[in-house]
Structures are given as structure tokens and as C-alpha cells.
Coordinates of N, CA and C in Angstrom, one line a residue:
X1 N -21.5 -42.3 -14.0 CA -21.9 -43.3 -13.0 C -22.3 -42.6 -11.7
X2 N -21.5 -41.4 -11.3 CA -22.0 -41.0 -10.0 C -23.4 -40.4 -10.0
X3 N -23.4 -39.8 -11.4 CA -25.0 -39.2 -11.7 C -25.7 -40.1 -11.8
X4 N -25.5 -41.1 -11.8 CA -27.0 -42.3 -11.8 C -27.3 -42.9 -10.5
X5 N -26.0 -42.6 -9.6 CA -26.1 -43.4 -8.0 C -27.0 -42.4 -7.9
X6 N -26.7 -41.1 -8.3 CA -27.5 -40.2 -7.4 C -29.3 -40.3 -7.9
X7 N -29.3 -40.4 -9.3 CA -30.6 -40.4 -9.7 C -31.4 -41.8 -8.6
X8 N -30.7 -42.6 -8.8 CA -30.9 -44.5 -8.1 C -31.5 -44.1 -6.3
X9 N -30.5 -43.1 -5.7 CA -30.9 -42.6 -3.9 C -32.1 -41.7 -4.1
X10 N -32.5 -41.4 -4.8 CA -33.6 -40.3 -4.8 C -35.0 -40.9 -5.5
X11 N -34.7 -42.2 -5.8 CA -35.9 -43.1 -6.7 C -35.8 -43.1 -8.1
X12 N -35.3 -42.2 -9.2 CA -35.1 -41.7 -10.4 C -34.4 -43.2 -11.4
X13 N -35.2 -44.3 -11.1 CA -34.3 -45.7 -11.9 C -34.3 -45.0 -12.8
X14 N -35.6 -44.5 -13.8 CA -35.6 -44.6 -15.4 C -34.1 -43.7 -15.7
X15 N -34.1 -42.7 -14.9 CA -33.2 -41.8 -15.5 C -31.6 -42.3 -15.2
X16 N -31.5 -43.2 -14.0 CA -30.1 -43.9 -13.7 C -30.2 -44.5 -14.7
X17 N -30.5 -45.5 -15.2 CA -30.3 -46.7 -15.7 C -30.2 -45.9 -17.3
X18 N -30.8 -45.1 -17.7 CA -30.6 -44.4 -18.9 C -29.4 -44.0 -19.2
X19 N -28.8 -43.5 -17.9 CA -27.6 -42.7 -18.2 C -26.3 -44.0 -18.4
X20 N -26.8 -45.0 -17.3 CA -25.4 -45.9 -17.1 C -25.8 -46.8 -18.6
X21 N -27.2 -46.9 -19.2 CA -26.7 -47.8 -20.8 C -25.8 -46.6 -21.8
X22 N -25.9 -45.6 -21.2 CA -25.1 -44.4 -22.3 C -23.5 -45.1 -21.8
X23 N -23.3 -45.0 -21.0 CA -21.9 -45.2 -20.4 C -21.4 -46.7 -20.9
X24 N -22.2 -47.5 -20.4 CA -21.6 -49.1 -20.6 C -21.7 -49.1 -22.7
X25 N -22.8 -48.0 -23.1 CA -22.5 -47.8 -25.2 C -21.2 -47.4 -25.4
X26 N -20.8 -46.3 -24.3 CA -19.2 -45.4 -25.2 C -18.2 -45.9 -24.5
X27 N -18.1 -46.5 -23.4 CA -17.0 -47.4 -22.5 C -17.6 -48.7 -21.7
X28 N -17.2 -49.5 -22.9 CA -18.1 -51.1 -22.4 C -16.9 -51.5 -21.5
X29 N -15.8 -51.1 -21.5 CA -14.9 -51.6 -20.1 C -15.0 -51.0 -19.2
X30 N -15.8 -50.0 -18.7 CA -15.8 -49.4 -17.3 C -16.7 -50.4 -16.4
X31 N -16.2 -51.2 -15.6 CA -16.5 -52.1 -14.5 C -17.8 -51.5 -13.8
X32 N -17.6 -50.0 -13.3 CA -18.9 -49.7 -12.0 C -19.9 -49.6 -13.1
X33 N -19.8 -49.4 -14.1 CA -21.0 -49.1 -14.7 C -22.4 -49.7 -14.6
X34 N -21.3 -51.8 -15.2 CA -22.2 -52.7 -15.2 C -22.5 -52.9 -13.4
X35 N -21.7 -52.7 -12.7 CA -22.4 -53.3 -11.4 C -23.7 -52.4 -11.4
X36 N -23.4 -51.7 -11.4 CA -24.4 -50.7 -11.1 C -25.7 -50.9 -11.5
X37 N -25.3 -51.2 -12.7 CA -27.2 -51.1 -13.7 C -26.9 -52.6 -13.2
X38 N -26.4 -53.9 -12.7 CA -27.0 -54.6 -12.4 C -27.6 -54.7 -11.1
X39 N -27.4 -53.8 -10.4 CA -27.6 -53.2 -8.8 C -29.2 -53.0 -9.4
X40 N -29.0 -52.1 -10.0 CA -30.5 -51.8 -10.2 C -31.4 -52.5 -10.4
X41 N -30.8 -53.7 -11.2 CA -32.2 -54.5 -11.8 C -32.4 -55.7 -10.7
X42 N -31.3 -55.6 -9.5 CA -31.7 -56.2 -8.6 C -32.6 -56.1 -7.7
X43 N -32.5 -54.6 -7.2 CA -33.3 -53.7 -6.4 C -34.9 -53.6 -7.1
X44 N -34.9 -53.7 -8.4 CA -36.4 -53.5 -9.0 C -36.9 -54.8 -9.6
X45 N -36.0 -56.1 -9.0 CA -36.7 -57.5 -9.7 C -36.7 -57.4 -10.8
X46 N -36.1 -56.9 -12.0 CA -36.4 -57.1 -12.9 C -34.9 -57.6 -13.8
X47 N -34.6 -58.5 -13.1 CA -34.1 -59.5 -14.1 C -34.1 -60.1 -15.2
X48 N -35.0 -60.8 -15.2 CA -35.8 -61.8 -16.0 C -36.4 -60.6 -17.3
X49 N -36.7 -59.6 -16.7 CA -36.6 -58.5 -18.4 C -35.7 -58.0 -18.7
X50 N -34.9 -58.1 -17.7 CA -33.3 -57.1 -18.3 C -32.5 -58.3 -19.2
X51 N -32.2 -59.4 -18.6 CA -31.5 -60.4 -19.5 C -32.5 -60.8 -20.8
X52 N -33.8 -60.7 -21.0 CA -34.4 -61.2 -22.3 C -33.8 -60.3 -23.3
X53 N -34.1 -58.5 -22.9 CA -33.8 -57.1 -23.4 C -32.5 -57.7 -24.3
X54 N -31.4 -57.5 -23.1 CA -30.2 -57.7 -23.2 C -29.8 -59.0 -24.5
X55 N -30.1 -59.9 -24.4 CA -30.2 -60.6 -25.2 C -30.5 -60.6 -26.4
X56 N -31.5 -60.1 -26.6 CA -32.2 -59.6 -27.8 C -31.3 -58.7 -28.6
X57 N -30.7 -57.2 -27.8 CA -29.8 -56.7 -28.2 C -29.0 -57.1 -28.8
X58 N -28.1 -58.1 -27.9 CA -26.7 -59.1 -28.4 C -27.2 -59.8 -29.7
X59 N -28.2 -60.0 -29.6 CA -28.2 -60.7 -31.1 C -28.1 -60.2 -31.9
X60 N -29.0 -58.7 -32.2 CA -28.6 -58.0 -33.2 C -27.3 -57.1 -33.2
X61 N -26.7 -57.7 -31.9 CA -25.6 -56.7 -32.2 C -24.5 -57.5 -31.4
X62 N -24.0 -58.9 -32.5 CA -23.3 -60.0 -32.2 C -21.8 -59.7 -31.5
X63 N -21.4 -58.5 -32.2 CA -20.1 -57.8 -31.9 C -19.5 -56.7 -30.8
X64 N -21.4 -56.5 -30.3 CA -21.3 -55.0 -29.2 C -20.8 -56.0 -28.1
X65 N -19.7 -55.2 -28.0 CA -19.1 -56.3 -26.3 C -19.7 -55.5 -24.8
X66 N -20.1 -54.5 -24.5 CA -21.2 -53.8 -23.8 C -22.2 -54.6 -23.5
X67 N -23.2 -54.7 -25.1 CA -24.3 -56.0 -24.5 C -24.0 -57.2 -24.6
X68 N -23.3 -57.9 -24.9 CA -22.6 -59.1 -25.0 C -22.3 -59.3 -23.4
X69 N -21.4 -58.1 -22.9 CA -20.8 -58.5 -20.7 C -22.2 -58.1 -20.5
X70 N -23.3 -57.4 -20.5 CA -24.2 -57.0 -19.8 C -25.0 -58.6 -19.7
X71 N -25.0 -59.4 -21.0 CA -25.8 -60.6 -20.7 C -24.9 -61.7 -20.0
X72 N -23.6 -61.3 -19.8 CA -22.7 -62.5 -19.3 C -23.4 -62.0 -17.4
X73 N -23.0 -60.7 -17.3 CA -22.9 -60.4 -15.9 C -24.4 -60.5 -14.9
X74 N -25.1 -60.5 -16.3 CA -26.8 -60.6 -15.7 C -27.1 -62.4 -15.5
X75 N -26.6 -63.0 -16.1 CA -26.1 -64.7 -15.8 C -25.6 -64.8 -14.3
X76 N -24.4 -64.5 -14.1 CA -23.4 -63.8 -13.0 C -24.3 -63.7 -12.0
X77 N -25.3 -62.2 -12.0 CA -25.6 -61.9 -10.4 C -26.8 -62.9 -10.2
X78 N -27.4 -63.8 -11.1 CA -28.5 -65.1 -11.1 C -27.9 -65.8 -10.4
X79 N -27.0 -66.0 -10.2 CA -25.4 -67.7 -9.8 C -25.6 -68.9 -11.3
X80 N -25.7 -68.0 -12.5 CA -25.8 -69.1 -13.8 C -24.1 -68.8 -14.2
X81 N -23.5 -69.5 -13.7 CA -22.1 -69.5 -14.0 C -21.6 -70.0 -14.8
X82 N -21.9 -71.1 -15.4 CA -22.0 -72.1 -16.4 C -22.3 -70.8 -17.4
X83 N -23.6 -70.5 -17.8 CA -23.9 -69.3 -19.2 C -23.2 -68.5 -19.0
X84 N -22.9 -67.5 -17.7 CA -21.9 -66.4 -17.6 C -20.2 -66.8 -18.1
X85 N -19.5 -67.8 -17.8 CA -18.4 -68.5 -17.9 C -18.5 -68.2 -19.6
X86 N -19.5 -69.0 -20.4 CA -19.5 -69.2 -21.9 C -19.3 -67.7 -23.0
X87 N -20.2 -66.8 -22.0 CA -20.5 -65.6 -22.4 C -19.4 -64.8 -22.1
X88 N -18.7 -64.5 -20.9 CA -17.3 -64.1 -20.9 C -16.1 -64.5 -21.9
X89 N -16.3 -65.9 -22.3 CA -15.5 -66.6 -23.0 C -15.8 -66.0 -24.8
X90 N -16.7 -65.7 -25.0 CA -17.3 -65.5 -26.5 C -17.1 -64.1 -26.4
X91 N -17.1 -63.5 -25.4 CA -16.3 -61.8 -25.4 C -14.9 -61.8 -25.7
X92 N -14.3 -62.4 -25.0 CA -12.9 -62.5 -24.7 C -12.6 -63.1 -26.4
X93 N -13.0 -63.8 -27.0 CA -12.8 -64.2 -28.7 C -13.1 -63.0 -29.5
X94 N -13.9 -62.0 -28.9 CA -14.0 -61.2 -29.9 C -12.6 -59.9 -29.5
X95 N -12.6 -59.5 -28.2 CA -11.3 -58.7 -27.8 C -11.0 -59.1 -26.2
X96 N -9.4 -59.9 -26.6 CA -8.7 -60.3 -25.7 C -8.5 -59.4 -24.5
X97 N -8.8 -58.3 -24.7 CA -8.5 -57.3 -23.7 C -9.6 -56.8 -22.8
X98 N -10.8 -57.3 -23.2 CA -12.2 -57.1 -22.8 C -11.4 -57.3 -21.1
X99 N -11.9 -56.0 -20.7 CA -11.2 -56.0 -18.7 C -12.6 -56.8 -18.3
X100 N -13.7 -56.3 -18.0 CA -15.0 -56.6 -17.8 C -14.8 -58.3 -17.6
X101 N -14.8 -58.7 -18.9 CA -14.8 -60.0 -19.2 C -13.7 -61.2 -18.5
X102 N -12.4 -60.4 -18.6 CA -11.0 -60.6 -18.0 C -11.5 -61.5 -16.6
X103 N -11.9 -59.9 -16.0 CA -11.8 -59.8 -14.4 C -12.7 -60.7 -14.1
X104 N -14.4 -60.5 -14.6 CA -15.4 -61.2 -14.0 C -15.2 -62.8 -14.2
X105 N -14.2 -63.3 -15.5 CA -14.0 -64.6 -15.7 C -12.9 -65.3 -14.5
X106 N -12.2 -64.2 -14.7 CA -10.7 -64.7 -13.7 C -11.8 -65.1 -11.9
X107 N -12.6 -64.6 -11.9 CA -13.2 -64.2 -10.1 C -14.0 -65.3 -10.5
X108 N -14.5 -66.0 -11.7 CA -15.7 -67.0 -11.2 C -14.6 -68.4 -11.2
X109 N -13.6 -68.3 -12.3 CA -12.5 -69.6 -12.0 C -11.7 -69.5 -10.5
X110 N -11.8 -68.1 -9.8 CA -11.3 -68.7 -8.5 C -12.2 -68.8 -7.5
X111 N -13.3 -68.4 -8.2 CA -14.3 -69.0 -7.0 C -14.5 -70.4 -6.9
X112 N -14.5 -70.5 -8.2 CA -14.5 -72.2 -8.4 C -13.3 -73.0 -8.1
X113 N -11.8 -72.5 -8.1 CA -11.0 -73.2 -7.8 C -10.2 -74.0 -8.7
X114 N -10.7 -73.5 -9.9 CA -9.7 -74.5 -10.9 C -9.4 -73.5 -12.0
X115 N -8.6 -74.2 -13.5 CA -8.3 -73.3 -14.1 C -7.3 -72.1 -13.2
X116 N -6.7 -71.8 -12.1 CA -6.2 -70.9 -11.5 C -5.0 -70.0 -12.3
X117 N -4.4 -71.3 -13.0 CA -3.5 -70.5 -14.1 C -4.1 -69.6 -14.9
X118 N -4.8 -69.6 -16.0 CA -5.4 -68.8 -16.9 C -6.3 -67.7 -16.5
X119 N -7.2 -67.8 -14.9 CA -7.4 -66.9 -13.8 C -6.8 -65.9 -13.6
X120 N -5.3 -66.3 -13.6 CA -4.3 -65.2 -13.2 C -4.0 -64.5 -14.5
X121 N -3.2 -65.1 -15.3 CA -3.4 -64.3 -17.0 C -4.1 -63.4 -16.9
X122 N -5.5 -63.6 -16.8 CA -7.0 -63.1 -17.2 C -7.2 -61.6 -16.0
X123 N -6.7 -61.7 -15.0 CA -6.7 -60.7 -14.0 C -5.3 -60.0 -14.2
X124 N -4.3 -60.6 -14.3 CA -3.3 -59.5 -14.3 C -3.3 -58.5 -15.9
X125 N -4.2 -59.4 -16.6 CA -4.9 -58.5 -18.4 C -5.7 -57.5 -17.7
X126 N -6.5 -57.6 -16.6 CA -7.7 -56.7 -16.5 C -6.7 -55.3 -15.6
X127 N -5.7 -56.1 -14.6 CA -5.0 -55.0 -14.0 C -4.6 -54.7 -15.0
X128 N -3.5 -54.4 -15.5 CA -2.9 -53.9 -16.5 C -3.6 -52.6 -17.4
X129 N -4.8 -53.0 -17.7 CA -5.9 -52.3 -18.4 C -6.5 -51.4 -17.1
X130 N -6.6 -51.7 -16.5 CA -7.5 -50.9 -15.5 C -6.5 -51.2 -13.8
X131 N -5.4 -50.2 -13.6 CA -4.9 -50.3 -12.3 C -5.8 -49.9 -11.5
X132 N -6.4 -49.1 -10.8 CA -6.8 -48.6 -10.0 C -8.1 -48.7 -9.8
X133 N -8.7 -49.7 -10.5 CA -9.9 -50.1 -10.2 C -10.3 -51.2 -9.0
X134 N -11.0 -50.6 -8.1 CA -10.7 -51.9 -6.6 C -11.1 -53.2 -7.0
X135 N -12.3 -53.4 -7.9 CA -12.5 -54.8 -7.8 C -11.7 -55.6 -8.8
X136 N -11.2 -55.1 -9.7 CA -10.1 -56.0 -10.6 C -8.9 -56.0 -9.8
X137 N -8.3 -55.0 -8.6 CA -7.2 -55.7 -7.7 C -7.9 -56.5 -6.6
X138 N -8.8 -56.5 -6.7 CA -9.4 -57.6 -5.3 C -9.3 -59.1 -6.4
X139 N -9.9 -58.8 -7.4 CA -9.8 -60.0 -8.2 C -8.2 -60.8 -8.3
X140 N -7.7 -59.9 -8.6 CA -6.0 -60.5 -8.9 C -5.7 -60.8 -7.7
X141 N -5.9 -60.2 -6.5 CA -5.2 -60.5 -5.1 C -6.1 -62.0 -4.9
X142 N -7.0 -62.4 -5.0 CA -7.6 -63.2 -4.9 C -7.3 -64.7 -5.9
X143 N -7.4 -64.1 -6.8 CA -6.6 -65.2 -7.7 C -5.4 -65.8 -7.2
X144 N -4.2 -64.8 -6.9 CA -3.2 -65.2 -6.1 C -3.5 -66.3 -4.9
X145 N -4.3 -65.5 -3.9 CA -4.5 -66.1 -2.8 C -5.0 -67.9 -2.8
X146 N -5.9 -67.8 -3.9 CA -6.6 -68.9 -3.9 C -5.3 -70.4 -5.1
X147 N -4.1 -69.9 -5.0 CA -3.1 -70.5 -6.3 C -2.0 -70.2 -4.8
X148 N -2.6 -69.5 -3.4 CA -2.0 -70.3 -2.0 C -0.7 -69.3 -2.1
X149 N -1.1 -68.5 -3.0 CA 0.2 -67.2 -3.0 C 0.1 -66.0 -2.5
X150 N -0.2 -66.1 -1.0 CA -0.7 -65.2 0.0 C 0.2 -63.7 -0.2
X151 N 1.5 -63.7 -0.4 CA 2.3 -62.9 -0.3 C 2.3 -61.5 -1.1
X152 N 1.9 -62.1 -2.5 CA 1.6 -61.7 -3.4 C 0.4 -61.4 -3.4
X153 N -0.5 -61.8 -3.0 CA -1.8 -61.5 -2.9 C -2.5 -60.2 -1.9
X154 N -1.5 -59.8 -1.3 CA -1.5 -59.2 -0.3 C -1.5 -57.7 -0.9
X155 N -0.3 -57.1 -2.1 CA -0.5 -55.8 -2.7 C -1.4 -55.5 -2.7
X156 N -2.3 -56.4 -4.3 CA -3.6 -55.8 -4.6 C -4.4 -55.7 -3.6
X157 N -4.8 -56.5 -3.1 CA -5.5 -56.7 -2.0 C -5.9 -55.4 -1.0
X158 N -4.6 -55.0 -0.8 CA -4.6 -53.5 -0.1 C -4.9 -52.6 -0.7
X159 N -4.3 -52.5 -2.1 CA -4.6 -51.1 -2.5 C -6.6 -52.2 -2.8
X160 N -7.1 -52.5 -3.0 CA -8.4 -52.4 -3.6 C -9.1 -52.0 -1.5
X161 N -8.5 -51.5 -0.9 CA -9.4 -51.4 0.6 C -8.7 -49.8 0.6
X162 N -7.8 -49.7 0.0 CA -7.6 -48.2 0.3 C -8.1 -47.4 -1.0
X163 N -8.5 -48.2 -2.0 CA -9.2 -47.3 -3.4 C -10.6 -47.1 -2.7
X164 N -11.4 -47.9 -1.7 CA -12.8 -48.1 -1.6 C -12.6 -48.8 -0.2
X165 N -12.8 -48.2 1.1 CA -12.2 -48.8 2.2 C -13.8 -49.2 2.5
X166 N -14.9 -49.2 2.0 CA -16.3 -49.3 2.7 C -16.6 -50.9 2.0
X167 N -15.8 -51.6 0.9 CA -16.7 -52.5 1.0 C -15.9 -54.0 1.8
X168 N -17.3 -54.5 2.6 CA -16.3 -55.3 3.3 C -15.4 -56.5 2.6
X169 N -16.3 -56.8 1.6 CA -15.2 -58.3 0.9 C -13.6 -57.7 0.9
X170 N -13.8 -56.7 0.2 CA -12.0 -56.3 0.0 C -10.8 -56.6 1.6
X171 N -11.9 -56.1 2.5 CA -11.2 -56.1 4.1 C -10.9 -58.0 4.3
X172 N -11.8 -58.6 3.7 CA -11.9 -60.4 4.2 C -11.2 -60.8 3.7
X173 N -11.0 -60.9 2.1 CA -9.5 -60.9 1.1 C -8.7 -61.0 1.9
X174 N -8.2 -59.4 2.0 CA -6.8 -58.9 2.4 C -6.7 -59.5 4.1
X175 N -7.4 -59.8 4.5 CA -7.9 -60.8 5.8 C -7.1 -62.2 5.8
X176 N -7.9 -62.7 4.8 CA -7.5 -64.0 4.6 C -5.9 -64.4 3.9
X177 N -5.4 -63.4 3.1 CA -4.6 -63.2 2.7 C -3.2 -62.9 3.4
X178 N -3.2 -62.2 4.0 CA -2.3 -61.9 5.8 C -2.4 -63.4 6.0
X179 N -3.5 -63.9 6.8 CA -3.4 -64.8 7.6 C -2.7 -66.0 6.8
X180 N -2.6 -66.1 5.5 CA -1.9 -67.5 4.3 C -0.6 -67.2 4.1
X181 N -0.3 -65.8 4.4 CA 1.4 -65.4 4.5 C 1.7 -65.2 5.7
X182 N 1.1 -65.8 6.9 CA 1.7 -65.6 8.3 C 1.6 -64.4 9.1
X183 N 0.9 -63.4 8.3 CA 0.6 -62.1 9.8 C -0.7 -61.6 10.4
X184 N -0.4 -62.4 11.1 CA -2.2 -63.3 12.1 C -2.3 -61.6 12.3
X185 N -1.8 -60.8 13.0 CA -2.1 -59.8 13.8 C -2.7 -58.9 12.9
X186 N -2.3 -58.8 11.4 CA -2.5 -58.0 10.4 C -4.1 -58.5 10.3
X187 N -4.0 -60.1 9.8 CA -5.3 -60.8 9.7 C -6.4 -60.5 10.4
X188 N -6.3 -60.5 11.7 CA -6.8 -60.4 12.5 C -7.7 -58.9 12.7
X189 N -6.9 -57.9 12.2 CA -7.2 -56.7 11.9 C -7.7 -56.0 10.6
X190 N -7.6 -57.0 9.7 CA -8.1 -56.7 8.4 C -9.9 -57.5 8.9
X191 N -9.8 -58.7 9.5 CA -11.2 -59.2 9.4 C -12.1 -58.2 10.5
X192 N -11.3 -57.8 11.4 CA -12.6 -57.3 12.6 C -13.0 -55.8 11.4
X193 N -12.3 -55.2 10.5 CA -12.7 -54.4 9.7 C -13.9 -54.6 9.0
X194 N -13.6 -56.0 8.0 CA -14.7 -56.6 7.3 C -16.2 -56.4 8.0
X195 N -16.2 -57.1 9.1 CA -17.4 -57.6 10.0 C -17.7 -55.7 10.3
X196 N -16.8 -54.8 10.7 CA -17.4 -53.5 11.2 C -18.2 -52.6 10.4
X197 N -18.0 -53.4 9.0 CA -18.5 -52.2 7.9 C -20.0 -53.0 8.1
X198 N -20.3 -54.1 8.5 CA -22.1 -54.7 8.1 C -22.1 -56.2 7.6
X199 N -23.1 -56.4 7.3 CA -23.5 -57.2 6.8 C -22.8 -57.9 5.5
X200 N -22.3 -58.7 5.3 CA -21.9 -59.8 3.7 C -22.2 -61.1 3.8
X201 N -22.4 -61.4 2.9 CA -22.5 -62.8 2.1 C -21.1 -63.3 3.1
X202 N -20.3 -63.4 3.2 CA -18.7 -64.0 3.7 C -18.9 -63.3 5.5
X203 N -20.1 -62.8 6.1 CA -19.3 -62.3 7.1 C -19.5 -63.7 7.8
X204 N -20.4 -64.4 7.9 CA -20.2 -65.5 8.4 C -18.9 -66.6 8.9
X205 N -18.2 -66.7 7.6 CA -17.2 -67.3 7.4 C -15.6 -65.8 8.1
X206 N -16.1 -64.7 7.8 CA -15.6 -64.2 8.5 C -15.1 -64.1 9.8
X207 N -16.2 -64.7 10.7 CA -16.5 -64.4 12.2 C -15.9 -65.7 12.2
X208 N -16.2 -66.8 11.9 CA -15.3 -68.2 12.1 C -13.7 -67.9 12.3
X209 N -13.4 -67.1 10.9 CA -11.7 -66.9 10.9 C -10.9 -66.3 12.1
X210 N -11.8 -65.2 12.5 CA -11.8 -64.4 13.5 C -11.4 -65.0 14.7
X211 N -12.5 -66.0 14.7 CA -12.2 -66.6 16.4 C -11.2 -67.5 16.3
X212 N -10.7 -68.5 15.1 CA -9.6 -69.0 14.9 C -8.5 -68.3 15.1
X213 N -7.9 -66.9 14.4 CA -7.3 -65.9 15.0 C -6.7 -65.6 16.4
X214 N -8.1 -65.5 17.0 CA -7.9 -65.0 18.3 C -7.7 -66.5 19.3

């Protein structure tokens, strides 16, 4: 994976994206893989051929759970949640332990807010399988948080900003998460983090929390 960031910073897609289908063929549970090659196909617009590709794949290869998440997750970075949900679900029947599937299912039912119970199952299956991976504990801390169990939500939370202290969601989490177990000051200090690393989708809602905070 780091060999293909690096091919990806120097212009080299064909040869990133070559190496990370090698990776996501011999280890369909390694999480950065898929973000990655879907990083890419976001950066080069080419969506709309990567999910046909992918597709195509899966059919002939009903069982490969690799291209099976790669068509769930390429649903996913669209906002087709609805097909991504189905496709996670149809992984998860073939191996309950699918992390990929786990994790990215458990984060779209707490984004959505329901299902919270089977959310958690589904994340603490992905922890289990993959501790030290930041965004499957941002997932579980999250899960927690959003089932209003700040306390608990607080571990993962931290360790996924101290595995990967650069990306800001993990900082807004463990943000929001402080502030639902009562430690504004922590809160307060995890969100001015969030907002210092740049730009997110959430910093908005960040800066709101912020001044609430203060």
C-alpha cells in the first residue's frame, strides 16, 4: 500500500492501482487498500468504469469477497447506500468475519442511526479481527457514541488519533465523544485539533460544537 501512495504522489495511477488490485487479491481484509484504490478512482473520475469493471468481475467471481467489498465500497464513496448496505450484507453471508464488510456496514448503520445494536456486533467483529487499524476503532468508538455511550466510546476513539493523528474525523469523534461523557475541556481540545489539521466534510459542524464549548 505504501508503494502505491508513492507511485499515486508522483502521477504513476497505472502502476498504484496495479499493485493495490494485487493486495486487495491476496488480503481482501486489509481496509487501506480499498480506500486507497478508491481514492484513486476518485482523483481520476473514473468511477462509473471502475464499478462497471468491478462488477463484471463479481459476477464471475460470485465468491471473491475482494471484488464483491470493492463493488460494495465503490457504491459507498457514490452516497449509494442503499446498494453498498445490500452488497456488504451479501459479503457478510458468504464470511461473517469479512472486517472490510463488518466495519464499512457497522459506519453506514451509524450514520444512519438505526440498527445500532447489530452496528456494534458488526464493529466490535471488525475490532477483534483488525485491532490497530484507526478506522475500524473510529468505527466502533462511533458506534458507541451514536447508541449515546460516550464513555465507552472514548478508548477507541483515542487510540484511532494516536494510530493516525493527521486525519481530522478521528479528532471530531473523540471530540464529540468527550463532550457526551462530560469532559468539555478534553472536547474542546480534541475539536480545535480536528479544525487545525484542514479542511472536512464535518468541519463545519465542528466549528458549531466549538463555539458551543466555549
Amino acid at each position: 500500500v505504501l508503494s502505491a501512495r508513492l507511485d499515486a504522489s508522483v502521477g504513476d495511477m497505472s502502476s498504484a492501482e496495479q499493485t493495490l488490485r494485487r493486495v486487495i487479491q491476496n488480503s481482501p481484509d486489509h481496509l487501506p487498500a480499498y480506500e486507497v484504490l478508491g481514492g484513486l478512482y476518485v482523483r481520476q473520475k473514473n468511477l462509473g468504469a471502475a464499478q462497471k469493471e468491478y462488477e463484471q468481475l463479481a459476477a464471475k467471481m460470485p465468491k471473491s469477497v475482494g471484488a464483491q467489498t470493492m463493488v460494495a465500497m465503490l457504491h459507498q464513496v457514490q452516497g449509494r447506500n442503499d446498494e453498498a448496505r445490500a452488497g456488504y450484507q451479501k459479503i457478510l453471508a458468504l464470511d461473517s468475519r469479512a472486517v472490510v464488510a463488518n466495519n464499512n456496514l457497522a459506519y453506514i448503520y451509524a450514520e444512519e442511526g438505526k440498527d445500532l445494536d447489530m452496528a456494534l456486533q458488526m464493529a466490535q467483529a471488525a475490532k477483534a479481527a483488525s485491532p490497530e487499524d484507526p478506522d475500524v476503532n473510529d468505527t466502533l468508538g462511533w458506534v458507541y457514541y451514536k447508541k449515546g455511550m460516550g464513555v465507552q466510546a472514548v478508548g477507541p476513539l483515542l487510540q484511532s488519533t494516536r494510530i493516525n493523528p493527521n486525519k481530522p474525523i478521528y479528532h471530531y469523534h473523540l471530540g464529540l465523544a468527550y463532550q457526551q461523557s462530560g469532559e468539555k475541556a478534553k472536547a474542546k481540545a480534541a475539536m480545535e485539533q480536528a479544525l487545525a489539521l484542514g479542511e472536512f466534510a464535518e468541519a463545519p459542524a465542528a466549528r458549531r460544537a466549538l463555539e458551543n464549548l466555549r
